[in-house]
mmCIF file of C-alpha atoms in Angstrom:
data_model
loop_
_atom_site.group_PDB
_atom_site.id
_atom_site.type_symbol
_atom_site.label_atom_id
_atom_site.label_comp_id
_atom_site.label_asym_id
_atom_site.label_seq_id
_atom_site.Cartn_x
_atom_site.Cartn_y
_atom_site.Cartn_z
ATOM 1 C CA UNK A 592 75.271 93.484 59.088
ATOM 2 C CA UNK A 593 75.072 95.740 62.128
ATOM 3 C CA UNK A 594 75.477 92.915 64.620
ATOM 4 C CA UNK A 595 79.230 92.671 63.963
ATOM 5 C CA UNK A 596 80.119 96.044 65.515
ATOM 6 C CA UNK A 597 77.673 95.399 68.370
ATOM 7 C CA UNK A 598 79.355 92.090 69.185
ATOM 8 C CA UNK A 599 82.773 93.751 69.109
ATOM 9 C CA UNK A 600 81.614 96.608 71.361
ATOM 10 C CA UNK A 601 79.900 94.225 73.767
ATOM 11 C CA UNK A 602 82.989 92.039 73.979
ATOM 12 C CA UNK A 603 85.263 95.041 74.510
ATOM 13 C CA UNK A 604 83.069 96.514 77.250
ATOM 14 C CA UNK A 605 82.603 93.173 78.986
ATOM 15 C CA UNK A 606 86.273 92.201 78.899
ATOM 16 C CA UNK A 607 87.453 95.615 80.057
ATOM 17 C CA UNK A 608 84.917 95.758 82.897
ATOM 18 C CA UNK A 609 85.686 92.240 84.078
ATOM 19 C CA UNK A 610 89.427 92.883 83.821
ATOM 20 C CA UNK A 611 89.179 96.109 85.774
ATOM 21 C CA UNK A 612 87.143 94.456 88.523
ATOM 22 C CA UNK A 613 89.554 91.518 88.698
ATOM 23 C CA UNK A 614 92.601 93.801 88.776
ATOM 24 C CA UNK A 615 91.070 96.035 91.462
ATOM 25 C CA UNK A 616 90.087 93.100 93.647
ATOM 26 C CA UNK A 617 93.589 91.609 93.398
ATOM 27 C CA UNK A 618 95.222 94.942 94.285
ATOM 28 C CA UNK A 619 92.954 95.309 97.320
ATOM 29 C CA UNK A 620 93.541 91.699 98.364
ATOM 30 C CA UNK A 621 97.329 92.184 98.186
ATOM 31 C CA UNK A 622 97.036 95.520 100.007
ATOM 32 C CA UNK A 623 98.734 97.268 97.094
ATOM 33 C CA UNK A 624 97.684 100.754 95.938
ATOM 34 C CA UNK A 625 95.016 100.835 93.266
ATOM 35 C CA UNK A 626 96.128 104.270 92.031
ATOM 36 C CA UNK A 627 99.281 106.190 92.832
ATOM 37 C CA UNK A 628 98.855 109.397 94.843
ATOM 38 C CA UNK A 629 95.135 108.958 95.499
ATOM 39 C CA UNK A 630 93.231 107.986 98.630
ATOM 40 C CA UNK A 631 93.058 104.171 98.707
ATOM 41 C CA UNK A 632 89.349 104.176 99.488
ATOM 42 C CA UNK A 633 88.492 106.637 96.711
ATOM 43 C CA UNK A 634 90.583 104.749 94.162
ATOM 44 C CA UNK A 635 89.007 101.420 95.086
ATOM 45 C CA UNK A 636 85.466 102.772 94.964
ATOM 46 C CA UNK A 637 85.936 104.569 91.643
ATOM 47 C CA UNK A 638 87.673 101.632 89.985
ATOM 48 C CA UNK A 639 84.924 99.302 91.190
ATOM 49 C CA UNK A 640 82.187 101.629 89.967
ATOM 50 C CA UNK A 641 83.755 102.026 86.534
ATOM 51 C CA UNK A 642 84.396 98.284 86.255
ATOM 52 C CA UNK A 643 80.779 97.561 87.112
ATOM 53 C CA UNK A 644 79.561 100.219 84.676
ATOM 54 C CA UNK A 645 81.624 98.805 81.797
ATOM 55 C CA UNK A 646 80.534 95.269 82.601
ATOM 56 C CA UNK A 647 76.888 96.375 82.673
ATOM 57 C CA UNK A 648 77.328 98.225 79.367
ATOM 58 C CA UNK A 649 78.716 95.075 77.778
ATOM 59 C CA UNK A 650 75.872 92.929 79.064
ATOM 60 C CA UNK A 651 73.353 95.541 77.885
ATOM 61 C CA UNK A 652 74.960 95.600 74.440
ATOM 62 C CA UNK A 653 74.731 91.812 74.168
ATOM 63 C CA UNK A 654 71.113 91.915 75.341
ATOM 64 C CA UNK A 655 70.228 94.336 72.537
ATOM 65 C CA UNK A 656 71.337 91.874 69.830
#
């Protein structure tokens, strides 16, 4: 019964992390700003770190099933 919420949370974390990493990489590739009014390097690094963290959280959640 408790695996349903874990699957939902794992899917949400994984999809958000992968989407954030994909979006960040496309913005960097197109030389477009990742965040408005922020240093391009800082925005890229932070977005990449958070994307990786969410992706890792999703994988960890699926591994705990």
